[in-house]
Tab-separated table of C-alpha atoms in Angstrom:
chain	number	residue	atom	x	y	z
A	703	MET	CA	0.000	0.000	0.000
A	704	ILE	CA	1.278	3.477	-0.863
A	705	ASP	CA	1.645	5.727	2.155
A	706	VAL	CA	-0.119	8.898	1.015
A	707	SER	CA	0.671	10.625	4.311
A	708	THR	CA	4.311	11.094	3.300
A	709	LEU	CA	6.212	12.238	0.244
A	710	GLU	CA	9.799	11.926	-0.901
A	711	ALA	CA	11.965	14.866	-1.905
A	712	ARG	CA	15.625	15.752	-2.267
A	713	VAL	CA	17.773	18.630	-1.069
A	714	SER	CA	18.734	20.385	-4.309
A	715	ALA	CA	20.568	23.387	-2.844
A	716	LEU	CA	21.760	24.893	0.415
A	717	PHE	CA	22.304	28.611	0.958
A	718	LEU	CA	24.007	30.623	3.664
A	719	HIS	CA	23.523	34.369	4.107
A	720	PRO	CA	26.383	35.281	6.428
A	721	ILE	CA	25.529	38.996	6.527
A	722	LYS	CA	21.834	39.731	6.870
A	723	SER	CA	20.448	41.132	3.593
A	724	CYS	CA	23.734	40.867	1.678
A	725	ALA	CA	24.203	38.273	-1.054
A	726	GLY	CA	23.863	34.616	-0.202
A	727	ILE	CA	26.209	31.722	-0.920
A	728	ALA	CA	25.312	28.338	-2.404
A	729	VAL	CA	27.340	25.900	-0.301
A	730	PRO	CA	28.282	22.213	-0.700
A	731	GLU	CA	27.498	21.496	2.939
A	732	ALA	CA	26.184	23.241	6.039
A	733	LEU	CA	26.347	22.408	9.728
A	734	VAL	CA	23.076	22.476	11.697
A	735	VAL	CA	23.459	24.531	14.873
A	736	GLU	CA	21.099	25.966	17.481
A	737	THR	CA	20.350	29.070	15.370
A	738	GLY	CA	19.832	27.198	12.079
A	739	LEU	CA	22.862	26.775	9.812
A	740	GLU	CA	26.319	27.769	11.025
A	741	PHE	CA	27.282	31.313	9.946
A	742	ASP	CA	23.822	32.073	8.555
A	743	ARG	CA	22.764	35.644	9.451
A	744	ALA	CA	25.606	35.780	11.973
A	745	TRP	CA	26.542	39.344	10.956
A	746	MET	CA	24.352	42.396	10.350
A	747	VAL	CA	24.803	45.943	9.058
A	748	VAL	CA	23.443	48.603	11.421
A	749	ASP	CA	23.100	52.365	11.372
A	750	GLU	CA	24.727	54.708	13.873
A	751	GLN	CA	21.991	53.932	16.412
A	752	GLY	CA	22.491	50.180	16.104
A	753	GLU	CA	19.280	49.644	14.088
A	754	MET	CA	19.361	46.903	11.451
A	755	LEU	CA	19.651	47.843	7.797
A	756	THR	CA	18.406	45.656	4.950
A	757	GLN	CA	17.813	45.847	1.222
A	758	ARG	CA	14.548	47.598	2.033
A	759	GLN	CA	16.548	50.735	2.843
A	760	CYS	CA	19.777	49.894	0.946
A	761	PRO	CA	19.179	47.786	-2.190
A	762	ARG	CA	22.916	47.988	-2.909
A	763	MET	CA	23.467	45.504	-0.079
A	764	ALA	CA	22.503	42.822	-2.608
A	765	LEU	CA	25.834	43.464	-4.367
A	766	VAL	CA	27.978	42.671	-1.311
A	767	GLN	CA	29.290	39.167	-2.023
A	768	PRO	CA	30.684	37.167	0.918
A	769	ALA	CA	32.921	34.130	0.604
A	770	LEU	CA	33.570	31.902	3.601
A	771	ARG	CA	37.004	30.345	3.908
A	772	THR	CA	38.586	28.246	6.643
A	773	GLN	CA	39.726	31.154	8.783
A	774	ASP	CA	38.113	34.248	7.318
A	775	MET	CA	35.234	35.745	5.367
A	776	VAL	CA	36.091	37.778	2.277
A	777	LEU	CA	33.689	40.514	1.162
A	778	ARG	CA	33.630	41.956	-2.333
A	779	ALA	CA	31.457	44.616	-3.955
A	780	PRO	CA	31.648	46.674	-7.177
A	781	GLY	CA	34.215	49.455	-6.912
A	782	MET	CA	35.544	48.180	-3.582
A	783	LEU	CA	38.765	46.427	-2.595
A	784	ALA	CA	38.162	43.082	-0.881
A	785	LEU	CA	37.621	43.126	2.884
A	786	HIS	CA	38.945	40.186	4.917
A	787	LEU	CA	37.338	39.460	8.292
A	788	ARG	CA	38.693	36.716	10.533
A	789	LEU	CA	36.045	34.285	11.737
A	790	ASP	CA	37.601	34.072	15.209
A	791	THR	CA	37.922	37.815	15.847
A	792	VAL	CA	35.466	40.432	17.083
A	793	GLU	CA	35.968	43.809	18.734
A	794	ALA	CA	33.927	45.748	21.291
A	795	PRO	CA	30.722	44.361	22.807
A	796	THR	CA	27.678	46.334	21.723
A	797	ARG	CA	23.937	46.021	21.276
A	798	ALA	CA	21.871	45.998	18.108
A	799	ARG	CA	18.204	46.011	17.213
A	800	VAL	CA	16.808	43.372	14.860
A	801	TRP	CA	13.106	44.057	14.396
A	802	ASP	CA	11.690	44.372	17.932
A	803	ASP	CA	14.595	42.605	19.643
A	804	ILE	CA	17.545	44.430	21.169
A	805	VAL	CA	20.321	41.852	21.420
A	806	LYS	CA	23.912	41.519	22.529
A	807	ALA	CA	26.407	41.717	19.673
A	808	PHE	CA	30.023	42.522	18.873
A	809	ASP	CA	31.150	45.449	16.761
A	810	MET	CA	33.490	44.332	13.954
A	811	GLY	CA	35.704	47.410	14.122
A	812	ALA	CA	36.553	50.605	12.286
A	813	LEU	CA	37.864	49.024	9.073
A	814	ALA	CA	34.661	47.031	8.502
A	815	ALA	CA	32.567	50.088	9.367
A	816	GLN	CA	34.462	52.252	6.878
A	817	TRP	CA	34.252	49.609	4.151
A	818	PHE	CA	30.484	49.269	4.468
A	819	SER	CA	29.985	53.029	4.840
A	820	ASP	CA	31.913	53.629	1.612
A	821	CYS	CA	30.064	50.814	-0.146
A	822	LEU	CA	26.561	51.903	0.906
A	823	GLY	CA	27.128	55.657	0.895
A	824	ARG	CA	26.004	56.241	4.468
A	825	PRO	CA	27.508	55.838	7.957
A	826	VAL	CA	27.024	52.238	9.081
A	827	ARG	CA	28.751	49.575	11.152
A	828	LEU	CA	28.999	45.796	10.978
A	829	VAL	CA	28.124	43.704	14.027
A	830	ARG	CA	28.270	40.003	14.837
A	831	PHE	CA	25.686	38.161	16.895
A	832	ASN	CA	26.802	37.320	20.428
A	833	PRO	CA	26.291	33.567	20.984
A	834	ASP	CA	25.587	34.241	24.662
A	835	GLN	CA	22.351	35.898	23.545
A	836	GLN	CA	19.259	33.713	23.345
A	837	ARG	CA	16.824	35.128	20.800
A	838	LEU	CA	13.772	32.876	20.430
A	839	SER	CA	11.206	32.536	17.678
A	840	ASP	CA	7.602	33.466	18.385
A	841	ALA	CA	6.067	30.684	20.486
A	842	ARG	CA	2.695	31.320	18.845
A	843	TRP	CA	4.162	29.483	15.844
A	844	THR	CA	6.720	27.156	17.407
A	845	GLY	CA	4.687	25.909	20.357
A	846	ALA	CA	6.837	24.058	22.867
A	847	VAL	CA	9.933	24.241	20.635
A	848	GLN	CA	12.353	26.915	21.815
A	849	ALA	CA	13.892	27.836	18.466
A	850	GLU	CA	16.923	30.114	18.642
A	851	ASN	CA	17.884	32.689	16.032
A	852	ALA	CA	20.837	34.880	15.241
A	853	PHE	CA	19.948	37.842	12.992
A	854	ALA	CA	17.345	35.993	10.890
A	855	ASP	CA	14.016	37.785	10.713
A	856	GLY	CA	12.313	35.413	13.100
A	857	PHE	CA	13.008	31.725	12.495
A	858	PRO	CA	16.142	29.589	12.164
A	859	LEU	CA	15.538	28.226	8.638
A	860	LEU	CA	13.654	28.968	5.441
A	861	VAL	CA	12.588	26.081	3.194
A	862	THR	CA	11.446	26.513	-0.412
A	863	GLY	CA	10.517	24.197	-3.284
A	864	SER	CA	12.083	24.437	-6.725
A	865	ALA	CA	8.734	23.557	-8.320
A	866	SER	CA	7.141	26.615	-6.730
A	867	LEU	CA	9.781	28.849	-8.306
A	868	GLY	CA	9.121	27.113	-11.623
A	869	ASP	CA	5.415	27.901	-11.336
A	870	LEU	CA	6.153	31.531	-10.502
A	871	ASN	CA	8.497	31.832	-13.477
A	872	ARG	CA	5.848	30.394	-15.809
A	873	ARG	CA	3.463	33.066	-14.570
A	874	LEU	CA	6.107	35.757	-15.019
A	875	ALA	CA	6.723	34.598	-18.595
A	876	ALA	CA	2.992	34.720	-19.322
A	877	ARG	CA	3.046	38.374	-18.238
A	878	GLY	CA	6.058	39.153	-20.404
A	879	HIS	CA	8.640	39.257	-17.616
A	880	ALA	CA	12.016	37.553	-17.242
A	881	PRO	CA	12.410	34.636	-14.858
A	882	VAL	CA	13.896	35.143	-11.398
A	883	GLY	CA	16.340	32.990	-9.470
A	884	MET	CA	15.776	31.358	-6.108
A	885	GLU	CA	18.426	33.629	-4.572
A	886	ARG	CA	15.852	36.442	-4.503
A	887	PHE	CA	13.875	34.538	-1.877
A	888	ARG	CA	16.915	33.917	0.337
A	889	PRO	CA	16.156	30.312	1.430
A	890	ASN	CA	18.411	28.001	3.377
A	891	ILE	CA	17.109	24.696	2.004
A	892	VAL	CA	15.659	24.147	-1.477
A	893	LEU	CA	13.795	20.912	-2.162
A	894	ASP	CA	13.280	19.087	-5.460
A	895	GLY	CA	10.578	16.482	-5.962
A	896	LEU	CA	7.604	18.426	-4.619
A	897	GLN	CA	4.692	19.754	-6.601
A	898	PRO	CA	4.332	23.552	-6.769
A	899	TRP	CA	3.467	24.963	-3.350
A	900	ASP	CA	3.496	21.562	-1.607
A	901	GLU	CA	5.716	23.098	1.054
A	902	ASP	CA	2.729	25.182	2.189
A	903	HIS	CA	1.128	22.011	3.539
A	904	ILE	CA	4.077	20.084	5.012
A	905	ASP	CA	4.372	19.472	8.746
A	906	GLU	CA	7.778	17.836	9.254
A	907	ILE	CA	10.760	16.986	7.059
A	908	GLU	CA	13.364	14.368	7.903
A	909	ILE	CA	16.581	14.734	5.928
A	910	GLY	CA	18.567	11.518	5.877
A	911	ASN	CA	22.312	11.079	5.866
A	912	GLY	CA	23.975	11.593	2.523
A	913	GLY	CA	26.697	8.977	2.728
A	914	ALA	CA	29.485	7.550	4.824
A	915	GLY	CA	30.549	9.799	7.662
A	916	ASP	CA	27.176	11.390	8.295
A	917	GLY	CA	25.949	10.525	11.740
A	918	GLY	CA	22.196	10.771	11.492
A	919	THR	CA	19.165	12.666	10.314
A	920	VAL	CA	17.882	16.197	10.726
A	921	ARG	CA	14.225	16.740	11.590
A	922	LEU	CA	12.604	20.048	10.760
A	923	LYS	CA	9.131	21.364	11.466
A	924	LEU	CA	7.633	23.883	9.048
A	925	VAL	CA	5.833	26.315	11.297
A	926	LYS	CA	4.943	29.551	9.475
A	927	PRO	CA	4.485	30.780	5.900
A	928	CYS	CA	7.177	33.296	4.972
A	929	THR	CA	5.577	36.660	4.225
A	930	ARG	CA	7.246	38.713	1.530
A	931	CYS	CA	8.194	42.389	1.433
A	932	THR	CA	9.986	44.201	-1.397
A	933	VAL	CA	13.353	42.425	-1.070
A	934	PRO	CA	12.594	39.808	-3.794
A	935	ASN	CA	12.036	42.743	-6.182
A	936	VAL	CA	15.726	43.701	-5.894
A	937	ASP	CA	17.791	42.334	-8.785
A	938	PRO	CA	20.761	40.597	-7.131
A	939	ALA	CA	22.923	41.275	-10.193
A	940	THR	CA	22.389	45.047	-10.265
A	941	GLY	CA	20.937	46.092	-6.900
A	942	ALA	CA	18.058	47.774	-8.745
A	943	ALA	CA	14.515	47.451	-7.395
A	944	THR	CA	11.514	46.878	-9.698
A	945	ASN	CA	7.905	45.728	-9.188
A	946	GLU	CA	8.530	42.063	-10.028
A	947	PRO	CA	8.116	39.351	-8.970
A	948	GLY	CA	6.001	41.066	-6.319
A	949	ASP	CA	3.219	42.134	-8.670
A	950	THR	CA	2.885	38.626	-10.095
A	951	LEU	CA	2.906	37.053	-6.629
A	952	ALA	CA	0.147	39.460	-5.629
A	953	GLY	CA	-2.081	37.863	-8.259
A	954	PHE	CA	-2.140	34.422	-6.655
A	955	ARG	CA	-0.171	34.241	-3.398
A	956	ALA	CA	-2.226	36.331	-0.981
A	957	ASP	CA	-2.235	33.919	1.951
A	958	PRO	CA	-5.365	33.828	4.150
A	959	ARG	CA	-3.285	32.261	6.930
A	960	MET	CA	-1.283	35.507	7.034
A	961	ASN	CA	-4.207	37.945	6.660
A	962	GLY	CA	-3.673	38.241	2.923
A	963	ALA	CA	0.087	38.890	2.972
A	964	LEU	CA	2.073	37.455	0.051
A	965	THR	CA	3.986	34.288	0.935
A	966	PHE	CA	6.736	32.207	-0.637
A	967	GLY	CA	8.437	29.413	1.310
A	968	MET	CA	8.031	28.178	4.858
A	969	ASN	CA	9.881	29.120	8.010
A	970	ALA	CA	11.187	26.082	9.858
A	971	VAL	CA	12.628	25.093	13.233
A	972	VAL	CA	14.997	22.252	14.054
A	973	LEU	CA	13.489	19.420	16.097
A	974	SER	CA	16.591	17.230	16.140
A	975	GLY	CA	19.875	16.747	14.354
A	976	PHE	CA	22.017	19.514	15.804
A	977	ASP	CA	25.682	19.170	14.782
A	978	GLN	CA	24.688	17.118	11.729
A	979	THR	CA	25.810	18.181	8.253
A	980	LEU	CA	23.384	18.836	5.427
A	981	ARG	CA	24.432	18.404	1.786
A	982	PRO	CA	22.707	18.789	-1.583
A	983	GLY	CA	21.560	15.405	-2.832
A	984	GLN	CA	20.354	14.146	0.528
A	985	THR	CA	16.923	12.557	0.591
A	986	ALA	CA	14.096	14.200	2.464
A	987	ARG	CA	10.953	12.513	3.745
A	988	ALA	CA	8.086	14.881	4.453
A	989	THR	CA	4.786	14.409	6.253
A	990	TRP	CA	1.674	16.410	5.481
A	991	ALA	CA	0.129	18.800	7.959
A	992	PHE	CA	-3.419	17.476	8.303
């Protein structure tokens, strides 16, 4: 008998976004930690008052390209010399605001501040999340699960389906617009093998080990549809903002679960599998939310 309560999928891509709202990185593997994936949204650009800045205010942030190496992170942007930041070094303790949360952080120093200020054309600083800080997701969505975050908007992970992007791109083409890439939606885990928008209705996902050396599985719970602002309208290649794909999404993705807000992807929390490594190609077994 076929078990219709489950479905099989595959991890097709993994993304890290080391600096909140700067460009993401497609990675060959990622370590699952308490705040999601290691180094994801671990740094954030703030204004002189310590308030977060994103592509909503500074679309040019999309052009800041990080590269993670063994001991450092290298940042590049058009017209800028490369900035090297050691992964094991921070400077003065500080505080920063991410949405409604004021959290402990570390300032990354004058050189990083000057680099980002020159790049973005306004006085800013770069901060790193303090791991002593516990910043929890909203319990209205996570229930008994205490899901920690670094500088992510509100949840440790974002899961999307490649088939959903394919459906959106077909709709964009029908309206005479160019296709968009998944990087605009800034996911952590992209799944192949689902039907368009299946992820809207998934409860849990178990991602199995991908070969010798992997110690176990990672269990995720999809807890909240991801509401969308204007960030997906920023072209990651140019930093220019347009009206798409937002206008096309508005035609069919107003989500009644979110009072009519546009949604793409699902926010997720980790149930088990901390310190396990995820890799593209791993199998994923999902259960429906009935």
